[in-house]
Amino acid sequence: MQEMKIFLTFQKQAYAIFFAVILSLVRGITYSAEIGIALEPPMAILSLTFCADTYTQEIVSRRSEVWRLRPMKKRTNSIYRRIVVQEIFLLAVAAASYGLFFLFQNPKMNGMGQSDPESEICQFLVFFAAIAVTLGFWGLLSNLLSCLFRNMWIGIGICLMLWMITNSSIGDRCFGAWNLFSYTFRELENGGGFYWLRGKLLCIFIGFLTAAALPEIIEKRG
């Protein structure tokens, strides 16, 4: 609970919730199948900004010297715990935002020309799994880059450049099903196709590498 007061402040919670409410109000959709497309890229930005200071706040607040006195295993486990708690919170925000689209915009269901559309519950569960991977990937990556450069803004900046490349028509053409935003660029008319899972598997693979590299980065960069 003491650590949560440090890394999951009221201000961070407030702007995340405010972000979700505003997004569900201003991002127009027609069909419920479009909710995932409307949410994934903005939630990725929220995750990379939300988690970028998971460790660098220790440097800014001059607590890093105290951290160095702790065993390496305890330091890394503490960061992992912080990331997990933040990602769970963001996942809850994403799920709530999904419901807010129904509340504010009342989208049409079972549209987009699908002959055998998925049920709304199944569609939400697919979204939930995809957005969990997306949030985890961008949160881990921004935190790692921030630790590597010992600067939160550099970590956010590099992630934003990657976000702009992959969340674009050029990125869709170049990477196809292996794009980091393959879920966003999937064909809605082919609701039963899961070719886009390759992009999510790539996110999981890179995420594991990022998590594995974190202890060494922290040890070398302090």
PDB file of C-alpha atoms in Angstrom:
ATOM      1  CA  MET A   1       0.000   0.000   0.000  1.00  0.00           C
ATOM      2  CA  GLN A   2       2.895   2.335   0.743  1.00  0.00           C
ATOM      3  CA  GLU A   3       4.350   1.722  -2.720  1.00  0.00           C
ATOM      4  CA  MET A   4       0.957   2.286  -4.337  1.00  0.00           C
ATOM      5  CA  LYS A   5       0.902   5.763  -2.811  1.00  0.00           C
ATOM      6  CA  ILE A   6       4.194   6.433  -4.607  1.00  0.00           C
ATOM      7  CA  PHE A   7       3.565   5.076  -8.121  1.00  0.00           C
ATOM      8  CA  LEU A   8      -0.240   5.019  -8.388  1.00  0.00           C
ATOM      9  CA  THR A   9      -1.052   8.514  -7.259  1.00  0.00           C
ATOM     10  CA  PHE A  10      -4.470  10.106  -7.265  1.00  0.00           C
ATOM     11  CA  GLN A  11      -3.390  12.400 -10.118  1.00  0.00           C
ATOM     12  CA  LYS A  12      -2.436   9.445 -12.327  1.00  0.00           C
ATOM     13  CA  GLN A  13      -5.702   7.667 -11.593  1.00  0.00           C
ATOM     14  CA  ALA A  14      -7.691  10.835 -12.252  1.00  0.00           C
ATOM     15  CA  TYR A  15      -6.164  11.606 -15.645  1.00  0.00           C
ATOM     16  CA  ALA A  16      -6.513   7.966 -16.758  1.00  0.00           C
ATOM     17  CA  ILE A  17     -10.225   7.948 -15.925  1.00  0.00           C
ATOM     18  CA  PHE A  18     -10.704  11.404 -17.447  1.00  0.00           C
ATOM     19  CA  PHE A  19      -8.921  10.183 -20.587  1.00  0.00           C
ATOM     20  CA  ALA A  20     -11.293   7.209 -20.901  1.00  0.00           C
ATOM     21  CA  VAL A  21     -14.423   9.318 -20.433  1.00  0.00           C
ATOM     22  CA  ILE A  22     -13.377  11.971 -22.961  1.00  0.00           C
ATOM     23  CA  LEU A  23     -12.337   9.322 -25.502  1.00  0.00           C
ATOM     24  CA  SER A  24     -15.709   7.572 -25.307  1.00  0.00           C
ATOM     25  CA  LEU A  25     -17.438  10.914 -25.844  1.00  0.00           C
ATOM     26  CA  VAL A  26     -15.439  12.331 -28.760  1.00  0.00           C
ATOM     27  CA  ARG A  27     -14.329   9.233 -30.707  1.00  0.00           C
ATOM     28  CA  GLY A  28     -17.287   8.520 -32.970  1.00  0.00           C
ATOM     29  CA  ILE A  29     -18.270   4.965 -33.866  1.00  0.00           C
ATOM     30  CA  THR A  30     -21.235   3.382 -35.626  1.00  0.00           C
ATOM     31  CA  TYR A  31     -20.949  -0.324 -34.816  1.00  0.00           C
ATOM     32  CA  SER A  32     -19.941  -2.081 -31.621  1.00  0.00           C
ATOM     33  CA  ALA A  33     -17.187  -3.920 -33.511  1.00  0.00           C
ATOM     34  CA  GLU A  34     -15.432  -0.564 -33.942  1.00  0.00           C
ATOM     35  CA  ILE A  35     -14.966  -0.007 -30.212  1.00  0.00           C
ATOM     36  CA  GLY A  36     -11.765  -2.024 -30.111  1.00  0.00           C
ATOM     37  CA  ILE A  37     -10.329  -0.031 -33.021  1.00  0.00           C
ATOM     38  CA  ALA A  38     -11.210   3.217 -31.260  1.00  0.00           C
ATOM     39  CA  LEU A  39      -9.648   2.141 -27.969  1.00  0.00           C
ATOM     40  CA  GLU A  40      -6.438   0.221 -28.703  1.00  0.00           C
ATOM     41  CA  PRO A  41      -4.117   2.995 -30.033  1.00  0.00           C
ATOM     42  CA  PRO A  42      -5.146   5.644 -27.442  1.00  0.00           C
ATOM     43  CA  MET A  43      -4.889   3.118 -24.606  1.00  0.00           C
ATOM     44  CA  ALA A  44      -1.386   2.259 -25.824  1.00  0.00           C
ATOM     45  CA  ILE A  45      -0.411   5.921 -25.452  1.00  0.00           C
ATOM     46  CA  LEU A  46      -1.969   6.014 -21.999  1.00  0.00           C
ATOM     47  CA  SER A  47      -0.012   2.916 -20.973  1.00  0.00           C
ATOM     48  CA  LEU A  48       3.367   4.153 -22.214  1.00  0.00           C
ATOM     49  CA  THR A  49       2.956   7.503 -20.452  1.00  0.00           C
ATOM     50  CA  PHE A  50       1.447   5.944 -17.333  1.00  0.00           C
ATOM     51  CA  CYS A  51       4.261   3.420 -16.785  1.00  0.00           C
ATOM     52  CA  ALA A  52       7.263   5.412 -18.023  1.00  0.00           C
ATOM     53  CA  ASP A  53       8.074   6.788 -14.555  1.00  0.00           C
ATOM     54  CA  THR A  54       7.700   3.477 -12.726  1.00  0.00           C
ATOM     55  CA  TYR A  55      11.376   3.569 -11.765  1.00  0.00           C
ATOM     56  CA  THR A  56      12.654   6.965 -12.936  1.00  0.00           C
ATOM     57  CA  GLN A  57      10.608   8.678 -10.237  1.00  0.00           C
ATOM     58  CA  GLU A  58      13.097   7.139  -7.789  1.00  0.00           C
ATOM     59  CA  ILE A  59      15.886   8.998  -9.606  1.00  0.00           C
ATOM     60  CA  VAL A  60      14.002  12.298  -9.785  1.00  0.00           C
ATOM     61  CA  SER A  61      13.053  12.176  -6.113  1.00  0.00           C
ATOM     62  CA  ARG A  62      16.637  11.232  -5.166  1.00  0.00           C
ATOM     63  CA  ARG A  63      15.545   7.932  -3.616  1.00  0.00           C
ATOM     64  CA  SER A  64      17.698   5.860  -5.980  1.00  0.00           C
ATOM     65  CA  GLU A  65      20.651   5.967  -3.571  1.00  0.00           C
ATOM     66  CA  VAL A  66      18.510   4.258  -0.951  1.00  0.00           C
ATOM     67  CA  TRP A  67      17.310   1.725  -3.541  1.00  0.00           C
ATOM     68  CA  ARG A  68      20.869   0.706  -4.290  1.00  0.00           C
ATOM     69  CA  LEU A  69      21.224  -0.501  -0.713  1.00  0.00           C
ATOM     70  CA  ARG A  70      18.530  -3.105  -1.292  1.00  0.00           C
ATOM     71  CA  PRO A  71      19.316  -6.528  -2.817  1.00  0.00           C
ATOM     72  CA  MET A  72      18.947  -6.609  -6.604  1.00  0.00           C
ATOM     73  CA  LYS A  73      16.189  -9.211  -6.478  1.00  0.00           C
ATOM     74  CA  LYS A  74      14.057  -7.055  -4.187  1.00  0.00           C
ATOM     75  CA  ARG A  75      14.549  -4.014  -6.431  1.00  0.00           C
ATOM     76  CA  THR A  76      13.440  -5.812  -9.590  1.00  0.00           C
ATOM     77  CA  ASN A  77      10.542  -7.551  -7.859  1.00  0.00           C
ATOM     78  CA  SER A  78       9.343  -4.180  -6.602  1.00  0.00           C
ATOM     79  CA  ILE A  79       9.372  -2.750 -10.134  1.00  0.00           C
ATOM     80  CA  TYR A  80       7.582  -5.803 -11.506  1.00  0.00           C
ATOM     81  CA  ARG A  81       4.907  -5.408  -8.825  1.00  0.00           C
ATOM     82  CA  ARG A  82       4.478  -1.738  -9.671  1.00  0.00           C
ATOM     83  CA  ILE A  83       4.063  -2.499 -13.368  1.00  0.00           C
ATOM     84  CA  VAL A  84       1.555  -5.299 -12.702  1.00  0.00           C
ATOM     85  CA  VAL A  85      -0.581  -3.106 -10.431  1.00  0.00           C
ATOM     86  CA  GLN A  86      -0.544  -0.238 -12.927  1.00  0.00           C
ATOM     87  CA  GLU A  87      -1.440  -2.550 -15.803  1.00  0.00           C
ATOM     88  CA  ILE A  88      -4.337  -4.052 -13.845  1.00  0.00           C
ATOM     89  CA  PHE A  89      -5.623  -0.555 -13.175  1.00  0.00           C
ATOM     90  CA  LEU A  90      -5.309   0.397 -16.868  1.00  0.00           C
ATOM     91  CA  LEU A  91      -7.024  -2.825 -17.897  1.00  0.00           C
ATOM     92  CA  ALA A  92      -9.952  -1.934 -15.641  1.00  0.00           C
ATOM     93  CA  VAL A  93     -10.033   1.542 -17.225  1.00  0.00           C
ATOM     94  CA  ALA A  94     -10.062   0.002 -20.717  1.00  0.00           C
ATOM     95  CA  ALA A  95     -12.920  -2.349 -19.794  1.00  0.00           C
ATOM     96  CA  ALA A  96     -14.903   0.535 -18.291  1.00  0.00           C
ATOM     97  CA  SER A  97     -14.234   2.661 -21.371  1.00  0.00           C
ATOM     98  CA  TYR A  98     -15.616  -0.139 -23.561  1.00  0.00           C
ATOM     99  CA  GLY A  99     -18.857   0.071 -21.609  1.00  0.00           C
ATOM    100  CA  LEU A 100     -18.892   3.879 -21.803  1.00  0.00           C
ATOM    101  CA  PHE A 101     -19.055   3.673 -25.605  1.00  0.00           C
ATOM    102  CA  PHE A 102     -22.344   1.786 -25.255  1.00  0.00           C
ATOM    103  CA  LEU A 103     -23.560   4.282 -22.668  1.00  0.00           C
ATOM    104  CA  PHE A 104     -22.727   7.451 -24.601  1.00  0.00           C
ATOM    105  CA  GLN A 105     -22.985   6.395 -28.258  1.00  0.00           C
ATOM    106  CA  ASN A 106     -25.346   3.401 -28.323  1.00  0.00           C
ATOM    107  CA  PRO A 107     -23.613   1.706 -31.302  1.00  0.00           C
ATOM    108  CA  LYS A 108     -25.356  -0.733 -33.608  1.00  0.00           C
ATOM    109  CA  MET A 109     -24.731  -4.392 -32.878  1.00  0.00           C
ATOM    110  CA  ASN A 110     -24.005  -7.245 -35.252  1.00  0.00           C
ATOM    111  CA  GLY A 111     -23.179  -4.948 -38.162  1.00  0.00           C
ATOM    112  CA  MET A 112     -20.284  -4.516 -40.562  1.00  0.00           C
ATOM    113  CA  GLY A 113     -21.779  -6.967 -43.028  1.00  0.00           C
ATOM    114  CA  GLN A 114     -20.914 -10.065 -41.002  1.00  0.00           C
ATOM    115  CA  SER A 115     -22.992 -13.070 -41.913  1.00  0.00           C
ATOM    116  CA  ASP A 116     -22.283 -14.854 -38.640  1.00  0.00           C
ATOM    117  CA  PRO A 117     -21.246 -12.135 -36.148  1.00  0.00           C
ATOM    118  CA  GLU A 118     -19.712 -12.934 -32.794  1.00  0.00           C
ATOM    119  CA  SER A 119     -21.802 -12.382 -29.736  1.00  0.00           C
ATOM    120  CA  GLU A 120     -21.197  -9.136 -27.918  1.00  0.00           C
ATOM    121  CA  ILE A 121     -19.774 -10.989 -24.934  1.00  0.00           C
ATOM    122  CA  CYS A 122     -17.333 -12.935 -27.095  1.00  0.00           C
ATOM    123  CA  GLN A 123     -16.367  -9.737 -28.906  1.00  0.00           C
ATOM    124  CA  PHE A 124     -15.641  -8.049 -25.594  1.00  0.00           C
ATOM    125  CA  LEU A 125     -13.536 -10.993 -24.364  1.00  0.00           C
ATOM    126  CA  VAL A 126     -11.438 -10.879 -27.537  1.00  0.00           C
ATOM    127  CA  PHE A 127     -10.963  -7.148 -27.033  1.00  0.00           C
ATOM    128  CA  PHE A 128     -10.071  -7.677 -23.378  1.00  0.00           C
ATOM    129  CA  ALA A 129      -7.354 -10.200 -24.254  1.00  0.00           C
ATOM    130  CA  ALA A 130      -5.946  -8.020 -27.061  1.00  0.00           C
ATOM    131  CA  ILE A 131      -5.894  -4.834 -24.996  1.00  0.00           C
ATOM    132  CA  ALA A 132      -4.223  -6.658 -22.074  1.00  0.00           C
ATOM    133  CA  VAL A 133      -1.333  -7.586 -24.383  1.00  0.00           C
ATOM    134  CA  THR A 134      -1.182  -4.067 -25.829  1.00  0.00           C
ATOM    135  CA  LEU A 135      -1.115  -2.379 -22.421  1.00  0.00           C
ATOM    136  CA  GLY A 136       1.529  -4.763 -21.120  1.00  0.00           C
ATOM    137  CA  PHE A 137       3.789  -4.333 -24.145  1.00  0.00           C
ATOM    138  CA  TRP A 138       3.803  -0.525 -24.209  1.00  0.00           C
ATOM    139  CA  GLY A 139       4.052  -0.211 -20.437  1.00  0.00           C
ATOM    140  CA  LEU A 140       7.053  -2.544 -20.212  1.00  0.00           C
ATOM    141  CA  LEU A 141       8.779  -0.962 -23.197  1.00  0.00           C
ATOM    142  CA  SER A 142       8.436   2.627 -21.995  1.00  0.00           C
ATOM    143  CA  ASN A 143       9.643   1.689 -18.522  1.00  0.00           C
ATOM    144  CA  LEU A 144      12.682  -0.156 -19.916  1.00  0.00           C
ATOM    145  CA  LEU A 145      13.677   2.715 -22.207  1.00  0.00           C
ATOM    146  CA  SER A 146      13.218   5.211 -19.385  1.00  0.00           C
ATOM    147  CA  CYS A 147      15.493   3.110 -17.163  1.00  0.00           C
ATOM    148  CA  LEU A 148      18.036   2.722 -19.962  1.00  0.00           C
ATOM    149  CA  PHE A 149      18.330   6.469 -20.561  1.00  0.00           C
ATOM    150  CA  ARG A 150      17.514   7.441 -16.953  1.00  0.00           C
ATOM    151  CA  ASN A 151      14.939   9.850 -18.357  1.00  0.00           C
ATOM    152  CA  MET A 152      11.183   9.363 -18.561  1.00  0.00           C
ATOM    153  CA  TRP A 153      10.723  11.768 -21.480  1.00  0.00           C
ATOM    154  CA  ILE A 154      13.246   9.998 -23.674  1.00  0.00           C
ATOM    155  CA  GLY A 155      11.473   6.705 -23.022  1.00  0.00           C
ATOM    156  CA  ILE A 156       8.110   8.232 -23.886  1.00  0.00           C
ATOM    157  CA  GLY A 157       9.517   9.926 -26.999  1.00  0.00           C
ATOM    158  CA  ILE A 158      11.011   6.742 -28.447  1.00  0.00           C
ATOM    159  CA  CYS A 159       7.803   4.833 -27.765  1.00  0.00           C
ATOM    160  CA  LEU A 160       5.737   7.559 -29.431  1.00  0.00           C
ATOM    161  CA  MET A 161       7.882   7.330 -32.564  1.00  0.00           C
ATOM    162  CA  LEU A 162       7.352   3.562 -32.668  1.00  0.00           C
ATOM    163  CA  TRP A 163       3.634   4.113 -32.018  1.00  0.00           C
ATOM    164  CA  MET A 164       3.337   6.530 -34.965  1.00  0.00           C
ATOM    165  CA  ILE A 165       5.139   4.133 -37.307  1.00  0.00           C
ATOM    166  CA  THR A 166       3.112   1.054 -36.421  1.00  0.00           C
ATOM    167  CA  ASN A 167      -0.241   2.820 -36.000  1.00  0.00           C
ATOM    168  CA  SER A 168      -0.306   4.018 -39.607  1.00  0.00           C
ATOM    169  CA  SER A 169      -1.256   2.807 -43.066  1.00  0.00           C
ATOM    170  CA  ILE A 170       2.470   2.472 -43.843  1.00  0.00           C
ATOM    171  CA  GLY A 171       2.942   0.264 -40.800  1.00  0.00           C
ATOM    172  CA  ASP A 172      -0.071  -1.806 -41.783  1.00  0.00           C
ATOM    173  CA  ARG A 173       1.290  -2.352 -45.303  1.00  0.00           C
ATOM    174  CA  CYS A 174       4.840  -3.101 -44.149  1.00  0.00           C
ATOM    175  CA  PHE A 175       4.132  -5.382 -41.194  1.00  0.00           C
ATOM    176  CA  GLY A 176       0.700  -6.792 -42.009  1.00  0.00           C
ATOM    177  CA  ALA A 177      -0.454  -9.376 -39.483  1.00  0.00           C
ATOM    178  CA  TRP A 178       2.823  -8.897 -37.554  1.00  0.00           C
ATOM    179  CA  ASN A 179       2.065  -5.250 -36.839  1.00  0.00           C
ATOM    180  CA  LEU A 180       1.990  -4.250 -33.169  1.00  0.00           C
ATOM    181  CA  PHE A 181      -1.524  -2.909 -33.856  1.00  0.00           C
ATOM    182  CA  SER A 182      -2.712  -5.903 -35.861  1.00  0.00           C
ATOM    183  CA  TYR A 183      -5.927  -5.986 -33.818  1.00  0.00           C
ATOM    184  CA  THR A 184      -6.724  -2.410 -34.832  1.00  0.00           C
ATOM    185  CA  PHE A 185      -6.087  -3.061 -38.527  1.00  0.00           C
ATOM    186  CA  ARG A 186      -7.948  -6.367 -38.697  1.00  0.00           C
ATOM    187  CA  GLU A 187     -10.753  -6.784 -41.218  1.00  0.00           C
ATOM    188  CA  LEU A 188     -14.015  -6.253 -39.378  1.00  0.00           C
ATOM    189  CA  GLU A 189     -15.966  -7.996 -42.139  1.00  0.00           C
ATOM    190  CA  ASN A 190     -13.972 -11.116 -41.301  1.00  0.00           C
ATOM    191  CA  GLY A 191     -14.942 -11.191 -37.656  1.00  0.00           C
ATOM    192  CA  GLY A 192     -14.044 -14.858 -37.241  1.00  0.00           C
ATOM    193  CA  GLY A 193     -10.500 -14.487 -38.565  1.00  0.00           C
ATOM    194  CA  PHE A 194      -7.693 -14.449 -36.038  1.00  0.00           C
ATOM    195  CA  TYR A 195      -4.740 -13.853 -38.347  1.00  0.00           C
ATOM    196  CA  TRP A 196      -4.026 -10.694 -36.334  1.00  0.00           C
ATOM    197  CA  LEU A 197      -2.951 -12.845 -33.376  1.00  0.00           C
ATOM    198  CA  ARG A 198       0.534 -12.946 -34.900  1.00  0.00           C
ATOM    199  CA  GLY A 199       0.982  -9.282 -34.032  1.00  0.00           C
ATOM    200  CA  LYS A 200      -0.118  -9.895 -30.451  1.00  0.00           C
ATOM    201  CA  LEU A 201       2.214 -12.894 -30.163  1.00  0.00           C
ATOM    202  CA  LEU A 202       5.048 -10.623 -31.293  1.00  0.00           C
ATOM    203  CA  CYS A 203       4.083  -8.149 -28.551  1.00  0.00           C
ATOM    204  CA  ILE A 204       4.150 -10.951 -25.971  1.00  0.00           C
ATOM    205  CA  PHE A 205       7.561 -12.161 -27.173  1.00  0.00           C
ATOM    206  CA  ILE A 206       9.089  -8.666 -27.068  1.00  0.00           C
ATOM    207  CA  GLY A 207       7.428  -8.060 -23.704  1.00  0.00           C
ATOM    208  CA  PHE A 208       9.090 -11.139 -22.204  1.00  0.00           C
ATOM    209  CA  LEU A 209      12.472 -10.019 -23.563  1.00  0.00           C
ATOM    210  CA  THR A 210      11.890  -6.558 -22.107  1.00  0.00           C
ATOM    211  CA  ALA A 211      10.989  -7.948 -18.688  1.00  0.00           C
ATOM    212  CA  ALA A 212      14.038 -10.246 -18.757  1.00  0.00           C
ATOM    213  CA  ALA A 213      16.389  -7.376 -19.663  1.00  0.00           C
ATOM    214  CA  LEU A 214      15.088  -5.043 -16.961  1.00  0.00           C
ATOM    215  CA  PRO A 215      17.218  -6.326 -14.039  1.00  0.00           C
ATOM    216  CA  GLU A 216      20.458  -5.952 -15.990  1.00  0.00           C
ATOM    217  CA  ILE A 217      19.514  -2.435 -17.133  1.00  0.00           C
ATOM    218  CA  ILE A 218      18.722  -1.361 -13.583  1.00  0.00           C
ATOM    219  CA  GLU A 219      21.947  -2.847 -12.246  1.00  0.00           C
ATOM    220  CA  LYS A 220      24.085  -1.073 -14.850  1.00  0.00           C
ATOM    221  CA  ARG A 221      22.204   2.217 -14.996  1.00  0.00           C
ATOM    222  CA  GLY A 222      21.254   2.468 -11.337  1.00  0.00           C
TER     223      GLY A 222
END
